[in-house]
mmJSON file of the N, C-alpha and C atoms, coordinates in Angstrom:
{"data_MODEL":{"atom_site":{
"group_PDB":["ATOM","ATOM","ATOM","ATOM","ATOM","ATOM","ATOM","ATOM","ATOM","ATOM","ATOM","ATOM","ATOM","ATOM","ATOM","ATOM","ATOM","ATOM","ATOM","ATOM","ATOM","ATOM","ATOM","ATOM","ATOM","ATOM","ATOM","ATOM","ATOM","ATOM","ATOM","ATOM","ATOM","ATOM","ATOM","ATOM","ATOM","ATOM","ATOM","ATOM","ATOM","ATOM","ATOM","ATOM","ATOM","ATOM","ATOM","ATOM","ATOM","ATOM","ATOM","ATOM","ATOM","ATOM","ATOM","ATOM","ATOM","ATOM","ATOM","ATOM","ATOM","ATOM","ATOM","ATOM","ATOM","ATOM","ATOM","ATOM","ATOM","ATOM","ATOM","ATOM","ATOM","ATOM","ATOM","ATOM","ATOM","ATOM","ATOM","ATOM","ATOM","ATOM","ATOM","ATOM","ATOM","ATOM","ATOM","ATOM","ATOM","ATOM","ATOM","ATOM","ATOM","ATOM","ATOM","ATOM","ATOM","ATOM","ATOM","ATOM","ATOM","ATOM","ATOM","ATOM","ATOM","ATOM","ATOM","ATOM","ATOM","ATOM","ATOM","ATOM","ATOM","ATOM","ATOM","ATOM","ATOM","ATOM","ATOM","ATOM","ATOM","ATOM","ATOM","ATOM","ATOM","ATOM","ATOM","ATOM","ATOM","ATOM","ATOM","ATOM","ATOM","ATOM","ATOM","ATOM","ATOM","ATOM","ATOM","ATOM","ATOM","ATOM","ATOM","ATOM","ATOM","ATOM","ATOM","ATOM","ATOM","ATOM","ATOM","ATOM","ATOM","ATOM","ATOM","ATOM","ATOM","ATOM","ATOM","ATOM","ATOM","ATOM","ATOM","ATOM","ATOM","ATOM","ATOM","ATOM","ATOM","ATOM","ATOM","ATOM","ATOM","ATOM","ATOM","ATOM","ATOM","ATOM","ATOM","ATOM","ATOM","ATOM","ATOM","ATOM","ATOM","ATOM","ATOM","ATOM","ATOM","ATOM","ATOM","ATOM","ATOM","ATOM","ATOM","ATOM","ATOM","ATOM"],
"id":[1,2,3,4,5,6,7,8,9,10,11,12,13,14,15,16,17,18,19,20,21,22,23,24,25,26,27,28,29,30,31,32,33,34,35,36,37,38,39,40,41,42,43,44,45,46,47,48,49,50,51,52,53,54,55,56,57,58,59,60,61,62,63,64,65,66,67,68,69,70,71,72,73,74,75,76,77,78,79,80,81,82,83,84,85,86,87,88,89,90,91,92,93,94,95,96,97,98,99,100,101,102,103,104,105,106,107,108,109,110,111,112,113,114,115,116,117,118,119,120,121,122,123,124,125,126,127,128,129,130,131,132,133,134,135,136,137,138,139,140,141,142,143,144,145,146,147,148,149,150,151,152,153,154,155,156,157,158,159,160,161,162,163,164,165,166,167,168,169,170,171,172,173,174,175,176,177,178,179,180,181,182,183,184,185,186,187,188,189,190,191,192,193,194,195,196,197,198],
"type_symbol":["N","C","C","N","C","C","N","C","C","N","C","C","N","C","C","N","C","C","N","C","C","N","C","C","N","C","C","N","C","C","N","C","C","N","C","C","N","C","C","N","C","C","N","C","C","N","C","C","N","C","C","N","C","C","N","C","C","N","C","C","N","C","C","N","C","C","N","C","C","N","C","C","N","C","C","N","C","C","N","C","C","N","C","C","N","C","C","N","C","C","N","C","C","N","C","C","N","C","C","N","C","C","N","C","C","N","C","C","N","C","C","N","C","C","N","C","C","N","C","C","N","C","C","N","C","C","N","C","C","N","C","C","N","C","C","N","C","C","N","C","C","N","C","C","N","C","C","N","C","C","N","C","C","N","C","C","N","C","C","N","C","C","N","C","C","N","C","C","N","C","C","N","C","C","N","C","C","N","C","C","N","C","C","N","C","C","N","C","C","N","C","C","N","C","C","N","C","C"],
"label_atom_id":["N","CA","C","N","CA","C","N","CA","C","N","CA","C","N","CA","C","N","CA","C","N","CA","C","N","CA","C","N","CA","C","N","CA","C","N","CA","C","N","CA","C","N","CA","C","N","CA","C","N","CA","C","N","CA","C","N","CA","C","N","CA","C","N","CA","C","N","CA","C","N","CA","C","N","CA","C","N","CA","C","N","CA","C","N","CA","C","N","CA","C","N","CA","C","N","CA","C","N","CA","C","N","CA","C","N","CA","C","N","CA","C","N","CA","C","N","CA","C","N","CA","C","N","CA","C","N","CA","C","N","CA","C","N","CA","C","N","CA","C","N","CA","C","N","CA","C","N","CA","C","N","CA","C","N","CA","C","N","CA","C","N","CA","C","N","CA","C","N","CA","C","N","CA","C","N","CA","C","N","CA","C","N","CA","C","N","CA","C","N","CA","C","N","CA","C","N","CA","C","N","CA","C","N","CA","C","N","CA","C","N","CA","C","N","CA","C","N","CA","C","N","CA","C","N","CA","C","N","CA","C"],
"label_alt_id":[null,null,null,null,null,null,null,null,null,null,null,null,null,null,null,null,null,null,null,null,null,null,null,null,null,null,null,null,null,null,null,null,null,null,null,null,null,null,null,null,null,null,null,null,null,null,null,null,null,null,null,null,null,null,null,null,null,null,null,null,null,null,null,null,null,null,null,null,null,null,null,null,null,null,null,null,null,null,null,null,null,null,null,null,null,null,null,null,null,null,null,null,null,null,null,null,null,null,null,null,null,null,null,null,null,null,null,null,null,null,null,null,null,null,null,null,null,null,null,null,null,null,null,null,null,null,null,null,null,null,null,null,null,null,null,null,null,null,null,null,null,null,null,null,null,null,null,null,null,null,null,null,null,null,null,null,null,null,null,null,null,null,null,null,null,null,null,null,null,null,null,null,null,null,null,null,null,null,null,null,null,null,null,null,null,null,null,null,null,null,null,null,null,null,null,null,null,null],
"label_comp_id":["UNK","UNK","UNK","UNK","UNK","UNK","UNK","UNK","UNK","UNK","UNK","UNK","UNK","UNK","UNK","UNK","UNK","UNK","UNK","UNK","UNK","UNK","UNK","UNK","UNK","UNK","UNK","UNK","UNK","UNK","UNK","UNK","UNK","UNK","UNK","UNK","UNK","UNK","UNK","UNK","UNK","UNK","UNK","UNK","UNK","UNK","UNK","UNK","UNK","UNK","UNK","UNK","UNK","UNK","UNK","UNK","UNK","UNK","UNK","UNK","UNK","UNK","UNK","UNK","UNK","UNK","UNK","UNK","UNK","UNK","UNK","UNK","UNK","UNK","UNK","UNK","UNK","UNK","UNK","UNK","UNK","UNK","UNK","UNK","UNK","UNK","UNK","UNK","UNK","UNK","UNK","UNK","UNK","UNK","UNK","UNK","UNK","UNK","UNK","UNK","UNK","UNK","UNK","UNK","UNK","UNK","UNK","UNK","UNK","UNK","UNK","UNK","UNK","UNK","UNK","UNK","UNK","UNK","UNK","UNK","UNK","UNK","UNK","UNK","UNK","UNK","UNK","UNK","UNK","UNK","UNK","UNK","UNK","UNK","UNK","UNK","UNK","UNK","UNK","UNK","UNK","UNK","UNK","UNK","UNK","UNK","UNK","UNK","UNK","UNK","UNK","UNK","UNK","UNK","UNK","UNK","UNK","UNK","UNK","UNK","UNK","UNK","UNK","UNK","UNK","UNK","UNK","UNK","UNK","UNK","UNK","UNK","UNK","UNK","UNK","UNK","UNK","UNK","UNK","UNK","UNK","UNK","UNK","UNK","UNK","UNK","UNK","UNK","UNK","UNK","UNK","UNK","UNK","UNK","UNK","UNK","UNK","UNK"],
"label_asym_id":["A","A","A","A","A","A","A","A","A","A","A","A","A","A","A","A","A","A","A","A","A","A","A","A","A","A","A","A","A","A","A","A","A","A","A","A","A","A","A","A","A","A","A","A","A","A","A","A","A","A","A","A","A","A","A","A","A","A","A","A","A","A","A","A","A","A","A","A","A","A","A","A","A","A","A","A","A","A","A","A","A","A","A","A","A","A","A","A","A","A","A","A","A","A","A","A","A","A","A","A","A","A","A","A","A","A","A","A","A","A","A","A","A","A","A","A","A","A","A","A","A","A","A","A","A","A","A","A","A","A","A","A","A","A","A","A","A","A","A","A","A","A","A","A","A","A","A","A","A","A","A","A","A","A","A","A","A","A","A","A","A","A","A","A","A","A","A","A","A","A","A","A","A","A","A","A","A","A","A","A","A","A","A","A","A","A","A","A","A","A","A","A","A","A","A","A","A","A"],
"label_entity_id":["1","1","1","1","1","1","1","1","1","1","1","1","1","1","1","1","1","1","1","1","1","1","1","1","1","1","1","1","1","1","1","1","1","1","1","1","1","1","1","1","1","1","1","1","1","1","1","1","1","1","1","1","1","1","1","1","1","1","1","1","1","1","1","1","1","1","1","1","1","1","1","1","1","1","1","1","1","1","1","1","1","1","1","1","1","1","1","1","1","1","1","1","1","1","1","1","1","1","1","1","1","1","1","1","1","1","1","1","1","1","1","1","1","1","1","1","1","1","1","1","1","1","1","1","1","1","1","1","1","1","1","1","1","1","1","1","1","1","1","1","1","1","1","1","1","1","1","1","1","1","1","1","1","1","1","1","1","1","1","1","1","1","1","1","1","1","1","1","1","1","1","1","1","1","1","1","1","1","1","1","1","1","1","1","1","1","1","1","1","1","1","1","1","1","1","1","1","1"],
"label_seq_id":[1,1,1,2,2,2,3,3,3,4,4,4,5,5,5,6,6,6,7,7,7,8,8,8,9,9,9,10,10,10,11,11,11,12,12,12,13,13,13,14,14,14,15,15,15,16,16,16,17,17,17,18,18,18,19,19,19,20,20,20,21,21,21,22,22,22,23,23,23,24,24,24,25,25,25,26,26,26,27,27,27,28,28,28,29,29,29,30,30,30,31,31,31,32,32,32,33,33,33,34,34,34,35,35,35,36,36,36,37,37,37,38,38,38,39,39,39,40,40,40,41,41,41,42,42,42,43,43,43,44,44,44,45,45,45,46,46,46,47,47,47,48,48,48,49,49,49,50,50,50,51,51,51,52,52,52,53,53,53,54,54,54,55,55,55,56,56,56,57,57,57,58,58,58,59,59,59,60,60,60,61,61,61,62,62,62,63,63,63,64,64,64,65,65,65,66,66,66],
"pdbx_PDB_ins_code":[null,null,null,null,null,null,null,null,null,null,null,null,null,null,null,null,null,null,null,null,null,null,null,null,null,null,null,null,null,null,null,null,null,null,null,null,null,null,null,null,null,null,null,null,null,null,null,null,null,null,null,null,null,null,null,null,null,null,null,null,null,null,null,null,null,null,null,null,null,null,null,null,null,null,null,null,null,null,null,null,null,null,null,null,null,null,null,null,null,null,null,null,null,null,null,null,null,null,null,null,null,null,null,null,null,null,null,null,null,null,null,null,null,null,null,null,null,null,null,null,null,null,null,null,null,null,null,null,null,null,null,null,null,null,null,null,null,null,null,null,null,null,null,null,null,null,null,null,null,null,null,null,null,null,null,null,null,null,null,null,null,null,null,null,null,null,null,null,null,null,null,null,null,null,null,null,null,null,null,null,null,null,null,null,null,null,null,null,null,null,null,null,null,null,null,null,null,null],
"Cartn_x":[0.754,2.175,2.962,2.54,3.283,3.292,2.147,2.061,2.925,2.87,3.683,5.164,5.573,6.974,7.397,6.531,6.837,7.1,6.354,6.47,7.268,7.958,8.798,8.019,6.801,5.967,6.056,6.092,6.098,4.744,4.761,3.53,3.25,2.059,1.642,0.643,1.071,0.292,-0.693,-1.88,-2.893,-3.519,-3.459,-3.996,-3.219,-1.912,-1.094,-1.262,-1.326,-1.525,-2.86,-3.887,-5.212,-5.246,-4.348,-4.322,-3.993,-3.255,-2.927,-4.17,-5.213,-6.428,-7.608,-7.315,-8.33,-9.453,-9.191,-10.217,-11.012,-10.769,-11.426,-12.463,-13.268,-14.318,-15.699,-16.649,-18.044,-18.443,-19.63,-20.096,-20.059,-20.036,-19.991,-18.632,-17.62,-16.288,-15.528,-16.058,-15.443,-15.061,-16.005,-15.799,-15.172,-14.156,-13.438,-14.182,-13.855,-14.207,-13.315,-13.582,-12.784,-11.295,-10.976,-9.582,-8.868,-9.576,-8.99,-8.677,-9.619,-9.384,-8.252,-8.172,-7.083,-5.733,-5.689,-4.453,-4.032,-4.99,-4.671,-4.2,-4.818,-4.4,-2.973,-2.62,-1.232,-0.256,-0.599,0.271,0.437,-0.656,-0.62,0.264,0.08,0.9,2.375,2.674,4.063,4.676,3.947,4.457,4.665,3.735,3.888,5.092,5.269,6.408,7.731,7.776,8.996,9.363,8.361,8.645,9.399,9.224,9.917,9.43,8.3,7.764,7.208,7.473,7.014,5.651,5.157,3.837,3.031,1.765,0.874,0.901,1.957,2.083,2.347,1.293,1.406,0.499,0.895,0.062,-0.333,-1.602,-2.086,-2.43,-1.897,-2.195,-3.303,-4.505,-5.662,-6.105,-5.579,-5.982,-4.79,-4.93,-3.833,-3.567,-4.55,-4.389,-3.62,-3.515,-2.885,-1.4],
"Cartn_y":[15.08,15.017,14.852,15.564,15.513,14.105,13.437,12.083,11.122,11.239,10.378,10.596,11.85,12.149,11.654,11.811,11.366,9.865,9.109,7.649,7.115,7.99,7.621,6.832,7.293,6.65,7.416,6.706,7.407,8.074,9.21,9.92,9.679,9.236,9.013,10.115,11.026,12.223,11.944,11.479,11.181,12.441,13.53,14.787,15.205,15.258,15.646,14.665,13.38,12.369,12.569,12.969,13.148,14.298,15.268,16.398,15.958,14.855,14.339,13.81,13.514,12.943,13.904,15.186,16.214,16.194,15.825,15.81,14.519,13.639,12.329,12.197,13.255,13.26,13.21,12.71,12.829,14.297,14.625,16.016,16.605,15.754,16.272,16.86,16.63,17.181,16.507,15.437,14.751,13.319,12.59,11.165,10.946,10.084,9.81,8.821,8.886,7.803,6.628,5.489,4.293,4.538,5.237,5.489,6.318,7.26,8.077,7.267,6.406,5.546,4.557,4.044,3.129,3.838,5.073,5.852,6.095,6.449,6.65,5.355,4.249,2.958,2.633,2.925,2.697,3.545,4.82,5.711,5.182,4.722,4.195,2.956,2.04,0.825,1.133,2.07,2.48,3.032,3.888,4.491,3.442,2.503,1.443,0.568,0.26,-0.558,0.174,1.456,2.25,2.439,2.425,2.652,1.484,0.293,-0.875,-1.331,-0.837,-1.216,-2.627,-3.426,-4.809,-4.969,-3.917,-4.001,-2.77,-2.82,-1.737,-0.59,0.186,1.371,2.566,3.23,4.353,5.484,6.677,7.848,8.421,8.622,9.124,10.604,11.38,12.798,12.968,13.225,13.242,14.645,15.669,17.011,17.954,19.056,20.021,20.695,20.727,21.409,20.584,19.281,18.409,18.618],
"Cartn_z":[16.692,16.405,17.694,18.734,19.993,20.575,20.533,21.086,20.27,18.949,18.098,18.368,18.481,18.753,20.129,21.106,22.465,22.508,21.706,21.719,20.539,19.821,18.667,17.62,17.325,16.32,15.008,13.896,12.612,12.378,11.716,11.369,9.89,9.598,8.221,7.881,7.037,6.72,5.584,5.941,4.937,4.352,5.088,4.554,3.302,3.414,2.255,1.106,1.439,0.399,-0.298,0.447,-0.15,-1.147,-1.012,-1.938,-3.365,-3.493,-4.829,-5.546,-4.787,-5.353,-5.208,-5.189,-4.947,-5.978,-7.191,-8.229,-8.28,-7.351,-7.367,-6.261,-6.089,-5.067,-5.698,-4.933,-5.309,-5.152,-5.518,-5.463,-4.055,-3.03,-1.658,-1.299,-2.149,-1.916,-0.789,-0.255,0.882,0.537,0.005,-0.25,-1.625,-1.645,-2.885,-3.763,-5.065,-5.968,-5.592,-6.151,-5.862,-6.126,-7.204,-7.558,-6.492,-5.899,-4.847,-3.602,-3.207,-2.042,-2.306,-3.536,-3.875,-3.798,-4.261,-4.188,-2.751,-1.897,-0.473,0.169,-0.192,0.358,-0.052,-1.304,-1.747,-0.938,-0.735,0.047,1.474,2.068,3.42,3.49,2.569,2.564,2.343,1.464,1.236,2.516,3.191,4.426,5.514,5.646,6.638,6.316,5.056,4.638,4.885,4.536,4.705,6.173,7.044,8.465,9.082,8.509,9.027,10.389,10.818,12.13,12.064,13.085,13.091,13.738,14.383,14.989,14.606,14.839,14.406,15.4,15.394,16.251,15.356,14.973,14.048,14.51,14.185,14.44,13.091,12.877,11.6,11.724,10.812,10.737,9.711,10.172,9.284,8.893,9.495,9.104,9.152,8.454,8.386,9.719,10.608,11.887,12.911,12.75,13.766,13.872],
"occupancy":[1.0,1.0,1.0,1.0,1.0,1.0,1.0,1.0,1.0,1.0,1.0,1.0,1.0,1.0,1.0,1.0,1.0,1.0,1.0,1.0,1.0,1.0,1.0,1.0,1.0,1.0,1.0,1.0,1.0,1.0,1.0,1.0,1.0,1.0,1.0,1.0,1.0,1.0,1.0,1.0,1.0,1.0,1.0,1.0,1.0,1.0,1.0,1.0,1.0,1.0,1.0,1.0,1.0,1.0,1.0,1.0,1.0,1.0,1.0,1.0,1.0,1.0,1.0,1.0,1.0,1.0,1.0,1.0,1.0,1.0,1.0,1.0,1.0,1.0,1.0,1.0,1.0,1.0,1.0,1.0,1.0,1.0,1.0,1.0,1.0,1.0,1.0,1.0,1.0,1.0,1.0,1.0,1.0,1.0,1.0,1.0,1.0,1.0,1.0,1.0,1.0,1.0,1.0,1.0,1.0,1.0,1.0,1.0,1.0,1.0,1.0,1.0,1.0,1.0,1.0,1.0,1.0,1.0,1.0,1.0,1.0,1.0,1.0,1.0,1.0,1.0,1.0,1.0,1.0,1.0,1.0,1.0,1.0,1.0,1.0,1.0,1.0,1.0,1.0,1.0,1.0,1.0,1.0,1.0,1.0,1.0,1.0,1.0,1.0,1.0,1.0,1.0,1.0,1.0,1.0,1.0,1.0,1.0,1.0,1.0,1.0,1.0,1.0,1.0,1.0,1.0,1.0,1.0,1.0,1.0,1.0,1.0,1.0,1.0,1.0,1.0,1.0,1.0,1.0,1.0,1.0,1.0,1.0,1.0,1.0,1.0,1.0,1.0,1.0,1.0,1.0,1.0,1.0,1.0,1.0,1.0,1.0,1.0],
"B_iso_or_equiv":[0.0,0.0,0.0,0.0,0.0,0.0,0.0,0.0,0.0,0.0,0.0,0.0,0.0,0.0,0.0,0.0,0.0,0.0,0.0,0.0,0.0,0.0,0.0,0.0,0.0,0.0,0.0,0.0,0.0,0.0,0.0,0.0,0.0,0.0,0.0,0.0,0.0,0.0,0.0,0.0,0.0,0.0,0.0,0.0,0.0,0.0,0.0,0.0,0.0,0.0,0.0,0.0,0.0,0.0,0.0,0.0,0.0,0.0,0.0,0.0,0.0,0.0,0.0,0.0,0.0,0.0,0.0,0.0,0.0,0.0,0.0,0.0,0.0,0.0,0.0,0.0,0.0,0.0,0.0,0.0,0.0,0.0,0.0,0.0,0.0,0.0,0.0,0.0,0.0,0.0,0.0,0.0,0.0,0.0,0.0,0.0,0.0,0.0,0.0,0.0,0.0,0.0,0.0,0.0,0.0,0.0,0.0,0.0,0.0,0.0,0.0,0.0,0.0,0.0,0.0,0.0,0.0,0.0,0.0,0.0,0.0,0.0,0.0,0.0,0.0,0.0,0.0,0.0,0.0,0.0,0.0,0.0,0.0,0.0,0.0,0.0,0.0,0.0,0.0,0.0,0.0,0.0,0.0,0.0,0.0,0.0,0.0,0.0,0.0,0.0,0.0,0.0,0.0,0.0,0.0,0.0,0.0,0.0,0.0,0.0,0.0,0.0,0.0,0.0,0.0,0.0,0.0,0.0,0.0,0.0,0.0,0.0,0.0,0.0,0.0,0.0,0.0,0.0,0.0,0.0,0.0,0.0,0.0,0.0,0.0,0.0,0.0,0.0,0.0,0.0,0.0,0.0,0.0,0.0,0.0,0.0,0.0,0.0],
"pdbx_formal_charge":[null,null,null,null,null,null,null,null,null,null,null,null,null,null,null,null,null,null,null,null,null,null,null,null,null,null,null,null,null,null,null,null,null,null,null,null,null,null,null,null,null,null,null,null,null,null,null,null,null,null,null,null,null,null,null,null,null,null,null,null,null,null,null,null,null,null,null,null,null,null,null,null,null,null,null,null,null,null,null,null,null,null,null,null,null,null,null,null,null,null,null,null,null,null,null,null,null,null,null,null,null,null,null,null,null,null,null,null,null,null,null,null,null,null,null,null,null,null,null,null,null,null,null,null,null,null,null,null,null,null,null,null,null,null,null,null,null,null,null,null,null,null,null,null,null,null,null,null,null,null,null,null,null,null,null,null,null,null,null,null,null,null,null,null,null,null,null,null,null,null,null,null,null,null,null,null,null,null,null,null,null,null,null,null,null,null,null,null,null,null,null,null,null,null,null,null,null,null],
"auth_seq_id":[1,1,1,2,2,2,3,3,3,4,4,4,5,5,5,6,6,6,7,7,7,8,8,8,9,9,9,10,10,10,11,11,11,12,12,12,13,13,13,14,14,14,15,15,15,16,16,16,17,17,17,18,18,18,19,19,19,20,20,20,21,21,21,22,22,22,23,23,23,24,24,24,25,25,25,26,26,26,27,27,27,28,28,28,29,29,29,30,30,30,31,31,31,32,32,32,33,33,33,34,34,34,35,35,35,36,36,36,37,37,37,38,38,38,39,39,39,40,40,40,41,41,41,42,42,42,43,43,43,44,44,44,45,45,45,46,46,46,47,47,47,48,48,48,49,49,49,50,50,50,51,51,51,52,52,52,53,53,53,54,54,54,55,55,55,56,56,56,57,57,57,58,58,58,59,59,59,60,60,60,61,61,61,62,62,62,63,63,63,64,64,64,65,65,65,66,66,66],
"auth_comp_id":["UNK","UNK","UNK","UNK","UNK","UNK","UNK","UNK","UNK","UNK","UNK","UNK","UNK","UNK","UNK","UNK","UNK","UNK","UNK","UNK","UNK","UNK","UNK","UNK","UNK","UNK","UNK","UNK","UNK","UNK","UNK","UNK","UNK","UNK","UNK","UNK","UNK","UNK","UNK","UNK","UNK","UNK","UNK","UNK","UNK","UNK","UNK","UNK","UNK","UNK","UNK","UNK","UNK","UNK","UNK","UNK","UNK","UNK","UNK","UNK","UNK","UNK","UNK","UNK","UNK","UNK","UNK","UNK","UNK","UNK","UNK","UNK","UNK","UNK","UNK","UNK","UNK","UNK","UNK","UNK","UNK","UNK","UNK","UNK","UNK","UNK","UNK","UNK","UNK","UNK","UNK","UNK","UNK","UNK","UNK","UNK","UNK","UNK","UNK","UNK","UNK","UNK","UNK","UNK","UNK","UNK","UNK","UNK","UNK","UNK","UNK","UNK","UNK","UNK","UNK","UNK","UNK","UNK","UNK","UNK","UNK","UNK","UNK","UNK","UNK","UNK","UNK","UNK","UNK","UNK","UNK","UNK","UNK","UNK","UNK","UNK","UNK","UNK","UNK","UNK","UNK","UNK","UNK","UNK","UNK","UNK","UNK","UNK","UNK","UNK","UNK","UNK","UNK","UNK","UNK","UNK","UNK","UNK","UNK","UNK","UNK","UNK","UNK","UNK","UNK","UNK","UNK","UNK","UNK","UNK","UNK","UNK","UNK","UNK","UNK","UNK","UNK","UNK","UNK","UNK","UNK","UNK","UNK","UNK","UNK","UNK","UNK","UNK","UNK","UNK","UNK","UNK","UNK","UNK","UNK","UNK","UNK","UNK"],
"auth_asym_id":["A","A","A","A","A","A","A","A","A","A","A","A","A","A","A","A","A","A","A","A","A","A","A","A","A","A","A","A","A","A","A","A","A","A","A","A","A","A","A","A","A","A","A","A","A","A","A","A","A","A","A","A","A","A","A","A","A","A","A","A","A","A","A","A","A","A","A","A","A","A","A","A","A","A","A","A","A","A","A","A","A","A","A","A","A","A","A","A","A","A","A","A","A","A","A","A","A","A","A","A","A","A","A","A","A","A","A","A","A","A","A","A","A","A","A","A","A","A","A","A","A","A","A","A","A","A","A","A","A","A","A","A","A","A","A","A","A","A","A","A","A","A","A","A","A","A","A","A","A","A","A","A","A","A","A","A","A","A","A","A","A","A","A","A","A","A","A","A","A","A","A","A","A","A","A","A","A","A","A","A","A","A","A","A","A","A","A","A","A","A","A","A","A","A","A","A","A","A"],
"auth_atom_id":["N","CA","C","N","CA","C","N","CA","C","N","CA","C","N","CA","C","N","CA","C","N","CA","C","N","CA","C","N","CA","C","N","CA","C","N","CA","C","N","CA","C","N","CA","C","N","CA","C","N","CA","C","N","CA","C","N","CA","C","N","CA","C","N","CA","C","N","CA","C","N","CA","C","N","CA","C","N","CA","C","N","CA","C","N","CA","C","N","CA","C","N","CA","C","N","CA","C","N","CA","C","N","CA","C","N","CA","C","N","CA","C","N","CA","C","N","CA","C","N","CA","C","N","CA","C","N","CA","C","N","CA","C","N","CA","C","N","CA","C","N","CA","C","N","CA","C","N","CA","C","N","CA","C","N","CA","C","N","CA","C","N","CA","C","N","CA","C","N","CA","C","N","CA","C","N","CA","C","N","CA","C","N","CA","C","N","CA","C","N","CA","C","N","CA","C","N","CA","C","N","CA","C","N","CA","C","N","CA","C","N","CA","C","N","CA","C","N","CA","C","N","CA","C","N","CA","C","N","CA","C"],
"pdbx_PDB_model_num":[1,1,1,1,1,1,1,1,1,1,1,1,1,1,1,1,1,1,1,1,1,1,1,1,1,1,1,1,1,1,1,1,1,1,1,1,1,1,1,1,1,1,1,1,1,1,1,1,1,1,1,1,1,1,1,1,1,1,1,1,1,1,1,1,1,1,1,1,1,1,1,1,1,1,1,1,1,1,1,1,1,1,1,1,1,1,1,1,1,1,1,1,1,1,1,1,1,1,1,1,1,1,1,1,1,1,1,1,1,1,1,1,1,1,1,1,1,1,1,1,1,1,1,1,1,1,1,1,1,1,1,1,1,1,1,1,1,1,1,1,1,1,1,1,1,1,1,1,1,1,1,1,1,1,1,1,1,1,1,1,1,1,1,1,1,1,1,1,1,1,1,1,1,1,1,1,1,1,1,1,1,1,1,1,1,1,1,1,1,1,1,1,1,1,1,1,1,1]
}}}
């Protein structure tokens, strides 16, 4: 978060987005079914579109501890 804020980069919180698809995991509890990955991809694309950034400068928050 600190690096993203320092460089004025939007943060895309994939951890929070993944909670919406919590029931869409294989038995390992980590890897999503296809529907879960599609949902995360939609969230990612929405966030990139909403940011209005013209180049690929994004910081991804992948865990709750970051």
